Each structure stands twice: as structure tokens, then as C-alpha cells.
XYZ file of C-alpha atoms in Angstrom:
675
model
C -10.749 19.882 49.065
C -11.192 16.453 50.877
C -14.739 16.529 49.888
C -13.853 17.124 46.242
C -11.246 14.383 46.293
C -13.830 11.917 47.876
C -16.551 12.978 45.229
C -13.950 12.424 42.500
C -13.023 9.019 43.946
C -16.656 8.069 44.150
C -17.290 9.003 40.468
C -13.988 7.462 39.374
C -15.049 4.069 40.894
C -18.092 4.191 38.842
C -16.455 5.298 35.793
C -15.284 1.839 34.777
C -18.681 0.571 33.783
C -19.515 3.916 32.121
C -16.368 3.827 30.027
C -16.923 0.400 28.836
C -20.662 1.269 28.006
C -19.423 4.378 25.842
C -16.822 1.934 24.245
C -19.462 -0.568 23.262
C -21.753 2.280 21.999
C -18.876 3.642 19.991
C -18.221 0.140 18.697
C -21.891 -0.258 17.460
C -21.672 3.343 15.931
C -18.656 2.231 13.848
C -20.260 -0.706 12.299
C -22.349 1.179 9.687
C -18.920 2.736 8.511
C -17.598 -0.814 8.073
C -20.789 -1.815 6.139
C -20.301 1.097 3.916
C -16.658 0.606 3.221
C -17.407 -3.145 2.398
C -19.959 -1.755 -0.219
C -17.367 0.726 -1.560
C -14.838 -2.150 -2.110
C -17.380 -4.146 -4.013
C -18.425 -1.139 -6.313
C -15.548 -1.561 -8.768
C -14.666 -5.102 -10.029
C -13.072 -4.246 -13.417
C -9.313 -4.922 -13.791
C -7.401 -3.125 -16.673
C -4.068 -4.299 -18.008
C -2.033 -1.628 -19.643
C 0.981 -2.035 -21.700
C 3.594 0.693 -22.099
C 3.648 1.512 -25.830
C 6.900 3.622 -25.474
C 8.754 0.330 -24.150
C 7.315 -1.525 -27.282
C 8.661 1.204 -29.433
C 12.118 0.797 -27.904
C 12.454 -2.987 -28.057
C 11.097 -2.860 -31.690
C 13.807 -0.515 -32.725
C 16.451 -3.211 -32.307
C 14.739 -5.347 -34.969
C 15.614 -5.234 -38.708
C 11.889 -4.510 -39.614
C 10.763 -2.459 -36.488
C 7.139 -1.843 -38.078
C 6.507 -5.395 -38.651
C 7.806 -6.421 -35.367
C 5.693 -3.765 -33.697
C 2.439 -4.943 -35.310
C 3.159 -8.734 -34.638
C 3.667 -7.863 -30.897
C 0.531 -5.534 -30.582
C -1.680 -8.224 -32.133
C -0.134 -10.743 -29.677
C -0.701 -8.600 -26.589
C -4.241 -8.027 -27.803
C -4.925 -11.643 -28.247
C -3.435 -12.471 -24.729
C -5.823 -10.030 -23.107
C -4.182 -6.654 -22.928
C -7.006 -4.271 -23.161
C -5.106 -0.985 -23.036
C -1.853 0.827 -24.266
C -0.284 3.722 -22.460
C 0.792 6.638 -24.764
C 3.105 9.439 -23.632
C 3.708 12.945 -24.386
C 5.504 12.656 -27.529
C 9.057 13.970 -28.277
C 11.376 13.888 -31.190
C 13.189 10.661 -30.232
C 9.765 8.788 -29.975
C 8.464 10.257 -33.281
C 11.851 9.047 -34.737
C 11.370 5.654 -33.402
C 7.818 5.640 -34.754
C 9.173 6.377 -38.423
C 7.505 9.932 -38.338
C 10.520 11.902 -38.568
C 14.221 11.913 -38.944
C 16.296 14.292 -36.718
C 19.849 15.447 -37.514
C 22.362 17.478 -35.613
C 24.120 20.266 -37.291
C 27.274 18.209 -38.159
C 25.137 15.232 -39.404
C 23.081 17.831 -41.638
C 26.238 19.278 -42.829
C 27.739 15.953 -43.923
C 24.405 14.995 -45.463
C 24.503 18.270 -47.621
C 28.030 18.201 -48.425
C 28.754 20.857 -45.946
C 26.435 23.461 -47.422
C 25.196 23.949 -43.907
C 27.685 25.050 -41.245
C 28.723 22.136 -39.077
C 29.774 24.153 -35.894
C 26.359 25.560 -35.129
C 24.055 23.941 -32.578
C 20.755 23.415 -34.264
C 18.421 20.483 -34.823
C 17.107 19.562 -38.295
C 13.898 17.612 -38.537
C 12.645 15.793 -41.700
C 8.847 14.732 -41.781
C 8.554 11.299 -43.437
C 5.305 11.073 -45.463
C 2.401 13.182 -45.966
C 0.716 12.171 -42.805
C 3.821 13.246 -40.802
C 3.882 16.537 -42.762
C 0.405 17.371 -42.380
C -0.171 16.198 -38.671
C 3.159 16.004 -37.000
C 4.859 19.053 -38.389
C 2.138 21.453 -36.943
C 2.528 19.582 -33.577
C 6.294 20.051 -33.558
C 6.335 23.712 -34.596
C 3.781 24.642 -32.145
C 5.544 23.016 -29.212
C 8.757 24.663 -29.972
C 7.135 27.935 -30.555
C 5.728 27.786 -26.976
C 9.389 27.304 -25.885
C 10.428 30.436 -27.832
C 12.615 28.302 -30.161
C 12.669 29.608 -33.621
C 11.731 27.089 -36.349
C 12.700 27.777 -39.904
C 11.635 25.797 -43.165
C 14.271 23.455 -44.437
C 14.173 20.479 -46.733
C 16.484 17.747 -48.104
C 15.874 16.376 -51.775
C 12.189 17.285 -51.622
C 11.616 15.846 -48.135
C 10.044 18.841 -46.141
C 11.581 19.628 -42.755
C 12.373 22.522 -40.332
C 15.500 23.792 -38.543
C 15.125 24.304 -34.832
C 17.462 26.767 -33.127
C 18.222 24.182 -30.240
C 20.933 21.523 -29.828
C 19.705 18.089 -30.877
C 20.466 16.398 -27.487
C 18.258 19.168 -25.777
C 15.594 19.229 -28.535
C 15.012 15.291 -28.314
C 13.888 15.839 -24.668
C 11.196 18.467 -25.178
C 7.682 17.249 -24.512
C 4.856 17.546 -26.920
C 1.254 16.426 -27.179
C 0.761 12.695 -27.697
C 1.235 11.528 -31.131
C -2.211 11.551 -32.921
C -1.257 9.152 -35.577
C -0.151 6.583 -32.977
C -3.322 6.979 -30.894
C -5.478 6.579 -34.132
C -3.608 3.282 -35.149
C -3.854 1.772 -31.620
C -7.525 2.564 -31.534
C -7.985 0.835 -34.995
C -6.435 -2.344 -33.472
C -9.066 -2.172 -30.626
C -6.835 -0.877 -27.805
C -8.359 1.417 -25.213
C -5.831 4.383 -24.532
C -4.363 5.541 -21.257
C -2.290 8.716 -21.403
C 0.782 9.574 -19.517
C 1.215 13.377 -18.782
C 4.000 15.340 -16.984
C 4.415 18.783 -15.635
C 7.336 19.455 -17.885
C 5.694 22.156 -19.977
C 5.432 25.291 -18.023
C 3.919 27.611 -17.388
C 0.664 25.967 -17.298
C -1.572 27.048 -20.289
C -5.311 26.528 -19.599
C -6.128 26.869 -23.545
C -3.582 24.264 -24.494
C -4.782 22.009 -21.644
C -8.158 22.375 -22.837
C -7.376 21.605 -26.503
C -5.260 18.617 -25.378
C -7.878 17.003 -23.159
C -10.586 17.451 -25.693
C -8.358 15.639 -28.225
C -7.621 12.906 -25.694
C -11.444 12.463 -24.962
C -11.976 12.285 -28.762
C -9.563 9.207 -28.713
C -11.495 7.569 -25.882
C -8.922 8.301 -23.114
C -10.722 8.186 -19.645
C -7.677 8.005 -17.301
C -4.341 9.888 -16.980
C -1.341 8.210 -15.337
C 0.765 11.181 -14.364
C 4.455 10.920 -15.092
C 7.265 12.197 -12.831
C 7.215 13.796 -9.512
C 4.198 16.139 -10.074
C 0.838 16.075 -11.802
C 0.153 18.476 -14.635
C -0.222 21.964 -13.342
C 1.234 21.683 -9.756
C 4.176 23.833 -10.306
C 2.036 26.778 -11.203
C -0.838 26.077 -8.713
C 0.221 28.520 -5.983
C 0.302 31.464 -8.555
C -2.547 30.681 -10.844
C -4.691 27.889 -9.354
C -3.827 25.612 -12.242
C -4.764 22.432 -10.494
C -8.282 23.706 -10.112
C -8.379 24.493 -13.729
C -6.878 21.131 -14.605
C -9.568 19.362 -12.387
C -12.471 21.391 -14.089
C -11.056 20.255 -17.421
C -10.750 16.689 -16.562
C -14.422 16.654 -15.021
C -15.525 18.274 -18.317
C -14.063 15.611 -20.476
C -14.659 12.691 -18.078
C -11.122 11.920 -17.432
C -9.847 10.410 -14.089
C -6.429 9.736 -12.745
C -4.441 6.706 -11.263
C -2.476 6.456 -8.068
C 0.656 4.342 -8.477
C 1.145 1.936 -5.693
C 4.370 2.043 -3.528
C 5.542 5.192 -5.064
C 6.189 8.576 -3.508
C 2.943 10.661 -3.691
C 3.030 13.168 -6.707
C 3.055 16.734 -5.927
C -0.613 18.088 -6.352
C -2.094 14.629 -6.691
C -4.154 14.853 -3.459
C -5.673 18.193 -4.511
C -6.448 17.086 -7.920
C -7.960 13.819 -6.688
C -10.141 15.697 -4.301
C -11.252 18.233 -7.021
C -12.110 15.374 -9.435
C -14.454 13.780 -6.665
C -11.930 11.079 -6.309
C -12.167 9.721 -9.912
C -9.104 7.544 -9.061
C -7.999 3.840 -9.507
C -5.129 2.133 -7.855
C -2.357 1.037 -10.256
C 0.286 -1.474 -9.760
C 3.423 -1.125 -12.006
C 5.614 -3.894 -13.075
C 9.091 -2.457 -13.625
C 10.829 -3.539 -16.588
C 13.699 -5.160 -14.785
C 11.098 -7.467 -13.115
C 9.281 -8.397 -16.383
C 11.631 -11.361 -16.810
C 10.428 -13.180 -13.470
C 9.005 -16.653 -14.043
C 5.446 -16.476 -15.512
C 3.990 -18.196 -12.620
C 5.399 -15.689 -10.288
C 4.173 -12.796 -12.376
C 0.689 -14.352 -12.358
C 0.846 -14.756 -8.550
C 1.843 -11.072 -8.221
C -1.015 -9.728 -10.536
C -3.722 -11.841 -8.900
C -2.511 -11.017 -5.397
C -2.529 -7.219 -6.286
C -6.107 -7.278 -7.379
C -7.307 -9.468 -4.633
C -5.412 -8.208 -1.603
C -4.818 -4.415 -2.409
C -7.735 -3.255 -4.316
C -5.540 -2.776 -7.338
C -7.777 -2.162 -10.386
C -4.996 -1.244 -13.157
C -1.876 -3.301 -13.829
C 0.759 -1.443 -15.798
C 3.142 -3.566 -17.677
C 6.703 -2.692 -18.861
C 9.260 -4.342 -20.893
C 12.926 -3.876 -21.889
C 15.415 -5.180 -24.402
C 18.627 -7.209 -23.378
C 21.454 -8.610 -25.238
C 22.068 -12.417 -24.986
C 25.863 -12.637 -25.569
C 25.764 -16.439 -25.737
C 23.490 -16.235 -28.743
C 24.257 -12.813 -30.039
C 20.618 -11.697 -30.092
C 18.668 -8.856 -28.781
C 15.759 -10.160 -26.549
C 12.836 -8.683 -24.805
C 10.361 -9.832 -22.232
C 7.039 -9.353 -24.112
C 6.699 -13.066 -24.679
C 7.264 -13.831 -21.005
C 4.652 -11.345 -20.018
C 2.098 -12.908 -22.374
C 2.875 -16.353 -20.855
C 2.120 -14.799 -17.378
C -1.337 -13.934 -18.670
C -2.561 -16.947 -20.505
C -3.775 -20.336 -19.531
C -5.769 -21.906 -16.663
C -3.101 -20.764 -14.161
C -2.384 -17.447 -15.876
C -3.148 -14.090 -14.244
C -6.326 -13.493 -16.320
C -7.974 -16.678 -15.455
C -7.034 -16.388 -11.779
C -8.254 -12.798 -11.545
C -11.522 -13.749 -13.189
C -11.647 -16.743 -10.632
C -11.579 -14.179 -7.865
C -14.680 -12.436 -9.088
C -13.259 -9.783 -11.077
C -13.993 -8.894 -14.803
C -11.441 -7.603 -17.301
C -12.102 -4.149 -18.933
C -11.693 -0.415 -18.336
C -10.907 0.190 -14.602
C -13.355 2.383 -12.891
C -13.198 4.336 -9.450
C -14.810 3.150 -6.383
C -18.093 4.601 -5.484
C -17.622 6.830 -2.270
C -21.037 6.278 -0.743
C -21.713 7.841 2.626
C -24.396 8.553 5.195
C -26.284 11.849 5.224
C -24.461 14.709 6.942
C -26.294 14.669 10.218
C -26.227 10.823 10.572
C -22.546 10.691 9.757
C -21.890 13.583 12.309
C -23.725 11.735 15.050
C -22.140 8.354 14.350
C -18.641 9.866 14.041
C -19.111 11.730 17.445
C -20.072 8.356 19.181
C -17.139 6.749 17.505
C -14.834 9.640 18.817
C -16.376 9.396 22.287
C -15.919 5.704 22.445
C -12.300 5.797 21.389
C -11.490 8.223 23.967
C -13.302 5.987 26.487
C -11.292 2.935 25.408
C -7.978 4.786 25.687
C -9.003 5.901 29.268
C -9.784 2.315 30.251
C -6.121 1.295 29.144
C -4.906 4.069 31.412
C -7.098 2.967 34.174
C -5.704 -0.606 33.962
C -2.383 0.902 35.015
C -3.433 3.802 37.216
C -7.080 3.139 38.344
C -7.456 6.564 39.804
C -6.727 8.455 36.463
C -9.394 6.739 34.415
C -11.985 9.365 34.808
C -9.312 12.281 34.497
C -7.937 10.588 31.305
C -11.392 10.454 29.808
C -12.253 14.199 30.667
C -8.856 15.405 29.380
C -9.191 13.151 26.155
C -12.525 14.685 25.477
C -11.243 18.232 25.859
C -8.178 17.373 23.700
C -10.284 15.916 20.909
C -12.658 18.907 20.872
C -9.598 21.064 20.433
C -8.077 18.912 17.782
C -11.413 18.715 15.869
C -11.278 22.538 15.486
C -7.614 22.332 14.150
C -7.710 19.291 12.114
C -10.312 16.419 11.807
C -7.767 14.362 9.883
C -5.235 14.385 12.728
C -8.054 13.771 15.419
C -9.252 10.630 13.442
C -5.630 9.424 12.879
C -4.664 10.021 16.621
C -7.593 8.331 17.943
C -7.374 5.421 15.561
C -3.664 4.857 16.700
C -4.691 5.190 20.379
C -7.732 2.845 20.059
C -5.458 0.260 18.159
C -2.960 0.279 20.828
C -5.519 0.265 23.762
C -7.398 -2.685 22.284
C -4.281 -4.873 21.672
C -2.852 -4.091 25.182
C -6.202 -4.622 27.050
C -6.562 -7.963 25.189
C -3.175 -9.126 26.541
C -4.004 -7.751 30.067
C -7.272 -9.601 29.995
C -5.406 -12.861 29.214
C -2.734 -12.302 31.926
C -5.389 -11.622 34.558
C -7.585 -14.477 33.621
C -4.817 -17.022 33.204
C -3.410 -16.214 36.567
C -6.685 -16.227 38.331
C -7.910 -19.428 36.776
C -8.175 -22.761 38.642
C -10.064 -26.020 37.872
C -11.359 -27.325 34.645
C -9.385 -28.095 31.522
C -6.374 -25.981 31.121
C -6.232 -26.618 27.441
C -10.036 -25.572 26.978
C -9.275 -22.473 28.963
C -6.437 -21.439 26.525
C -8.887 -21.642 23.661
C -11.335 -19.441 25.490
C -8.814 -16.921 26.503
C -7.423 -16.715 22.940
C -10.853 -16.024 21.543
C -11.764 -13.604 24.337
C -8.459 -11.511 23.895
C -9.027 -11.574 20.146
C -12.462 -10.266 20.374
C -11.119 -7.425 22.501
C -8.614 -6.731 19.743
C -11.531 -6.615 17.294
C -12.786 -3.572 19.147
C -9.746 -1.713 18.147
C -10.274 -2.848 14.665
C -13.938 -1.457 14.610
C -12.693 2.014 15.721
C -9.809 2.138 13.016
C -12.470 1.320 10.404
C -15.016 3.771 11.761
C -12.600 6.531 12.389
C -10.551 6.136 9.044
C -13.449 5.691 6.650
C -12.857 8.448 4.143
C -12.171 7.195 0.545
C -8.514 8.678 0.541
C -7.513 5.876 3.048
C -8.693 3.254 0.481
C -6.490 4.888 -2.185
C -3.601 5.483 0.196
C -3.637 9.131 -0.181
C -3.940 9.146 3.528
C -2.561 6.304 5.831
C -2.909 4.986 9.178
C -0.138 6.785 11.151
C 1.919 5.443 13.871
C 2.507 1.852 12.562
C 5.773 1.489 14.420
C 4.330 2.590 17.666
C 1.311 0.157 17.232
C 3.999 -2.686 16.914
C 5.979 -1.654 19.966
C 3.746 0.047 22.532
C 1.459 -2.981 23.259
C 4.470 -5.226 23.759
C 6.259 -2.791 26.050
C 2.889 -2.135 28.068
C 2.210 -5.942 28.347
C 5.650 -6.519 29.896
C 5.417 -3.351 32.109
C 2.146 -4.667 33.382
C 3.449 -8.217 34.079
C 6.640 -6.904 35.768
C 5.291 -3.991 37.809
C 1.465 -3.645 38.008
C -0.052 -7.305 37.816
C -1.394 -8.207 41.281
C -0.365 -4.749 42.713
C -3.214 -2.426 43.902
C -1.274 0.629 45.186
C 1.063 3.099 43.502
C 3.541 2.617 46.328
C 3.671 -1.162 45.659
C 4.328 -0.491 41.960
C 7.157 1.972 42.855
C 8.672 -0.677 45.088
C 8.603 -3.198 42.258
C 10.157 -0.751 39.908
C 12.915 0.115 42.511
C 13.623 -3.587 43.178
C 13.962 -4.173 39.444
C 16.324 -1.378 38.850
C 18.486 -2.552 41.773
C 18.715 -6.157 40.556
C 22.204 -7.453 40.407
C 23.077 -8.023 36.577
C 24.887 -11.138 35.669
C 26.444 -12.089 32.477
C 23.310 -14.212 31.654
C 21.076 -11.317 31.883
C 23.440 -9.293 29.478
C 23.348 -12.221 27.096
C 19.567 -12.343 27.232
C 19.287 -8.650 26.761
C 21.422 -8.969 23.744
C 19.318 -11.632 22.203
C 16.273 -9.526 23.050
C 17.622 -6.540 21.287
C 18.509 -8.517 18.209
C 15.061 -9.946 18.192
C 13.598 -6.552 18.495
C 15.727 -5.264 15.583
C 14.561 -8.225 13.488
C 11.051 -7.677 14.365
C 11.094 -4.027 13.465
C 12.824 -4.958 10.185
C 9.707 -6.973 9.290
C 7.340 -4.114 10.099
C 5.613 -2.179 7.422
C 5.721 -2.083 3.661
C 9.550 -1.708 3.600
C 9.994 -4.922 5.912
C 12.585 -7.462 4.650
C 12.168 -11.151 4.076
C 14.409 -13.968 2.986
C 13.922 -16.104 -0.070
C 12.964 -18.994 1.955
C 10.208 -16.830 3.762
C 9.038 -15.663 0.542
C 8.708 -19.194 -0.873
C 6.855 -20.214 2.200
C 4.452 -17.251 1.850
C 3.774 -18.121 -1.682
C 2.899 -21.668 -0.821
C 0.521 -20.496 1.763
C -1.137 -18.088 -0.699
C -1.459 -20.839 -3.300
C -2.836 -23.337 -0.897
C -5.188 -21.072 1.123
C -5.978 -18.354 -1.299
C -5.336 -15.883 1.570
C -2.077 -15.887 3.347
C -2.116 -15.607 7.196
C 0.633 -13.647 8.689
C 3.484 -15.795 9.727
C 4.326 -14.103 12.873
C 0.792 -14.608 14.142
C 0.348 -18.367 13.583
C 3.969 -19.476 13.917
C 5.158 -17.408 16.795
C 2.657 -15.185 18.627
C -0.602 -17.117 18.983
C 1.213 -20.486 19.828
C 3.343 -18.746 22.462
C 0.190 -17.031 23.903
C -1.744 -20.311 24.116
C 1.445 -22.109 25.681
C 1.794 -19.172 28.154
C -2.034 -19.289 29.191
C -1.584 -22.890 30.022
C 1.651 -22.455 31.912
C 0.349 -19.488 34.001
C -2.752 -21.622 34.956
C -0.641 -24.737 35.857
C 2.962 -25.140 36.903
C 4.990 -22.231 35.652
C 3.177 -18.960 36.466
C 6.005 -16.452 35.816
C 7.068 -17.970 32.551
C 3.591 -18.269 31.386
C 2.762 -14.617 32.054
C 6.001 -13.513 30.169
C 4.836 -15.725 27.157
C 1.419 -14.230 27.204
C 3.279 -10.737 27.019
C 5.345 -11.966 24.023
C 1.834 -13.099 22.646
C 0.853 -9.574 22.465
C 2.542 -9.449 19.154
C -0.321 -11.551 17.728
C -3.013 -9.198 19.238
C -1.349 -6.160 17.789
C -0.894 -7.908 14.576
C -4.584 -8.625 14.291
C -5.263 -4.897 14.761
C -2.417 -3.882 12.375
C -4.007 -6.240 9.734
C -7.020 -3.953 9.535
C -4.646 -0.932 9.553
C -3.762 -1.787 6.074
C -6.772 0.261 4.817
C -6.055 -0.584 1.105
C -6.864 -4.252 1.805
C -10.497 -5.381 1.468
C -12.146 -6.075 4.790
C -13.237 -9.583 3.900
C -9.580 -10.401 2.987
C -8.324 -9.084 6.356
C -11.042 -11.173 8.199
C -10.005 -14.378 6.429
C -6.327 -13.522 7.194
C -6.950 -13.182 10.941
C -9.204 -16.217 11.114
C -6.586 -18.432 9.489
C -3.947 -16.924 11.729
C -6.011 -17.814 15.042
C -6.985 -21.214 13.820
C -3.431 -22.312 12.854
C -1.901 -20.493 15.816
C -4.307 -22.370 18.219
C -3.423 -25.683 16.625
C 0.198 -25.251 16.915
C -0.127 -23.791 20.488
C -2.063 -26.935 21.567
C 0.829 -28.970 19.943
C 3.281 -26.956 22.122
C 1.307 -27.583 25.240
C 1.224 -31.480 24.491
C 5.047 -31.332 23.825
C 5.538 -29.329 26.992
C 3.578 -31.995 28.925
C 5.528 -34.900 27.356
C 9.030 -33.033 28.380
C 7.677 -32.349 31.840
C 6.670 -36.098 32.468
C 10.090 -37.210 31.096
C 11.881 -34.734 33.090
C 10.069 -35.991 36.151
C 11.164 -39.530 35.487
C 14.751 -38.441 34.686
C 14.988 -36.453 37.984
C 13.859 -39.525 39.981
C 16.347 -41.795 38.152
C 19.062 -39.245 38.871
C 18.314 -39.157 42.679
C 20.876 -40.891 44.846
């Protein structure tokens, strides 16, 4: 047993170099994946603006001449650069707004016919207005309600053809039908490309009906579906009839893709449908109707930022009507949206200045290495990630580095059999935490051991060195999470909250208990001494302040993070000035404190300096987290990090200068106060 322990100890002492070698090999193996991802991000540069036609119908219905107002607005939108219109599955209400039909309840029909019809029944009477409506819309309505098992009987009023539906009007108005073919033809004649909104309302899924529908949509030039509601078409019946497989085959047959809506709950069945259509997907940013009255310049900022920073290729515009009580007028936001698009500072010009073109959105091309090459590279990246995590464990417990690596490899092999996705996500999280933590530990050790030379220059070197270590974690995240689904946010980097907390906690634990201590006994004594420390009111107050700070910090984490109006204005100013906004917590807080901490640790205030470096770990984990936003282009993330480091370094050097002035001033005041 002693021999085995001695052998393990000898191997473990030599493991550090081997683990770093494996980490560097894995880093190099991840670079081809980063190269491929950059190519994928450059493969689709067309941005499509889509306007909600149903909203336009709604706001036009409040005008004295809806058809004329609708045509004026359509021409205005076309002239402003709106390329596409979104049409929905039609219903009786929409057909009524379009002037195709007139619907009546039983009581309304009874009054119209001098009560020749019973007023107490619950039917819906539909009149078809014009020959086109009678010939095209009537068969569409009859067929839709026949599929629901609703009886449709012939009915007319003063020579106007119609039908009676055995369903209450309120319910009949909600039933979905195929998109209005007359509307689609009219929009095409005006030069609009069509995007269709489909739901999963019509159940059970009917393969023949879906085939006929998609064939008709393709004949009208439709190339993309934006699904409406909580599910994609066919999701409800997929378990019983594999309807999603059928839907995907039809979409592939007719060359129709789909769109994923940013910042919305994933629709049921979307991931499977995206996979079966070979990820013929674009990312869509939807502007809610209640935000369409924002200042035009703010809307332009929003649209330009979406395309530049988040790989958005389709922007969906909504509008709504409101009542101006002071003027007694109905108003809508169509004109405001047009203003946001036009002009030198409008969204269209800014998007084109950023290198994009306007047109029908296309999916990213999911290029990849050959199967064997990809497998070998991925294996090297996996081994390297395990080695990096083992190095972190060894930084705290040197005797466990080799064991951690062996156990990590075994666990990775087992997880590979169960789920390659979980393996990649778990290692990406572990590598990110390890890199950000090791970057901080590197600074703590070097700052504490430094002597001689320029302290300010040393801070520059250590910030650069620590950031390079953090970039190791970035490379592993990019290499492990390279699948196209991460770009479309169909899968995500898991454990963001842990990434934001673990490096900070580990950095403080290292400074308090492990730094400068080589034995577990010494670490245990430090922990015991810390736990036995007498707590004063000052400690309680500091703990409360730290707790509030932690809560505020976490409230700023992730997509759901909250910001104040002043912060948003400051961010907008940075964005407008620099083109790419650096993260404020990096250049205003973390990096400056890191720089000041390195200076203090190497000069006059060692303990304070080390704690400030630990706080500065926020900046290192933020660097890693920037690249964990996998829907953001790599180039944008690189620029953002560079700006953060550059501005943070300058502010940090200013803090050092201020500290030195205060220190000199305090020395003079202290001498003056001496008796």
C-alpha cells in the first residue's frame, strides 16, 4: 500500500505539466471549431423586415374608408423598405375585416329578415360579398367547418349568397381556416414577399390537407413559416401519428423553412421540426405592438443591434390602434415605424452600413468537418476540458489533481454513452468556471510574489496574463458547443448563474484559506480560525452590504437581468459611440478593482489588494460569459471584451494614481497631526 501511495505521489507531482499539455492540445483542437463557427455566422447576411398584415387590417377597420387606408399604408410600407407581409390562417373575423364576408348571429339575422328566422337559435349566418368571395372564399369556409363536423346549409339574403353554420357566432369567429388566397394574391401583386403564420389549432393533423396547404403556400412564394401559439403545426398528434415527421417532409418538399422567435418560450415540437428540416431556420426579433410607439431613433437602435449583436435575420413588426382623447381621433403607429426605418440614421441604413443586405432571410449554412476529423478533434477538446478542471482542483488540493483527471475521464466516457449533449454542456460549464478561477488565482500568486520594477507595469502584465487564461475557457466553450442549435438558441449554455458565482466564491476561498498554505492541516486551521472569529457589529454591517451587493449582482445576470433608465441611457450612448458596447461591470468595476488590487498587493496593502483581485474575478468570469452568449457573433464578442479590458485598464491606472495621491496626502496629514 505504501508503495502504491508513493507511486501515485510521484505520478501526481509530474501530472501538472501533463495536464497543462493536454489543456493546450485541447485548446488547439478547439480552434477549428471556432473557425467554422465564424464561417457559419458569415453565411447569411440578408435581413428581412416583415409587417403583420392582420394588425394592418385591424387598424384600418377604424377608418371611414378601410380599403383606401389599407392600400395607402401598404404602399407607404413598401416604399419605406418593408419587404414582406405576414399572413395568418384566416377566420371569419379577418375575412369580415377584409370585406370578403358579412357575419350575423341568429338574432341579427332574425332582425334583418323581419324575424322570418328564429332569433333564439345559436347559428352563424355568413354572406359572401362579391363573385370572388363566392367562388374562392365560400368553398374555403364550407370545407373548414365541414372538417369540424359543423353543418353548413345554403342561405341567402336579397340575392346575396351565403350559408348558415350550426355554431354560435362567437365560437365560429375563432375557427382557423387556410390563409385567404385573395389577400395573398393582392399582396403579391404589390410586390410583397409572403411569410405565413400557422398554428396547431386544427386537429387532428391531416397529412393530405397539410400537403394541399403547403403546395398552395409555395405557389404564392412562401418560403418561411412563423408558427403561432405554443406549438408548431402537428405537435399535438406527433406521439400518435408522427405528424411532425410528415410536416417536415412536406416543408422540405416545398422548400419552406421556419423561424425561431427570440426571447420567447420554445414552441412544442419546434426542436424536432428544425432537426428534420436540416435546420432551415432563421432567428426572428418580434417588436410587440405596445412598443411600436417608441421614439423612431430608439427603434432604429433596437433593430440594428438585433442584427449586429444577436444574429437576427428577420424583424417582425406589429402595430396597434389607440384613441387620442384630446383630439378625438383614432391613431396607429404605422407612421412611427416608417420613420424608424427611413433616413441616414434609420434602421435600414444602419443595418446596411453594418454589412448586411435587405431581402428574404436565409438560414445559416451549418458546415462541419468530416465525421472522423470532427470525432478526433472533439475527443481532444473533451480530454483537454477534463484536464483544465483537474488543474483547478489541483490548485486547491494538489494531491487530487491526477485523481480528478482520471475520475473526470471515466465520468465523461459514461456520460458520452448517455447523452453527448449533457457531456458537452457540463464540460463547457466546468471549463468556463475553471478558466476564470485559474485566471484570478494566477494574479493572486504573481501579485503577491512580485517585487521590484514598475508596479503599474506589473498590473498591465497580470491583467493581460489573467485574461489570456480566461480565453482558454472561451476556446473550450466554442469547441464543445459548436452545434448549429446553439446559434439558434434551441440549446443553450447551461449553468450561467453558477458561472457567475463559482469563480468569485472560489477566489475568495483561495485568498482566505489556501493562498500561501501547502498542507491540508494548515488550510483546516485557517478555516477553524475563521469560523471562531469574534463577530462585531462592523462585520454584520459589512456582511449585509455584501449580501445586498450579491443580490443586485445576480439581478443583473442573464437575459432577465434588470437595469435602470439611467443605465440604459448610458449603454445606448456607448453603443452609439463605439458600435459595440463593452460590459459595464467589466470596465467600470471588475477590471479597475483588479488592477488596483494587483498594485496594492505588490506594494503597501497586501491583504486589501488580494481581496480586490478576488472581486476582480467578476471581470474574468464576465469575459468567459460574453462568449457563452452563443447567439452573438464571435467577432462582436471579441470587440466587446477588448473594449472592456482597454477601458478597465485605463480606469484602473487612474485609480492607482488617485490612491497614490491619497496615500501621500495621508502621510502629510499624519505628520501634521503628530504631537
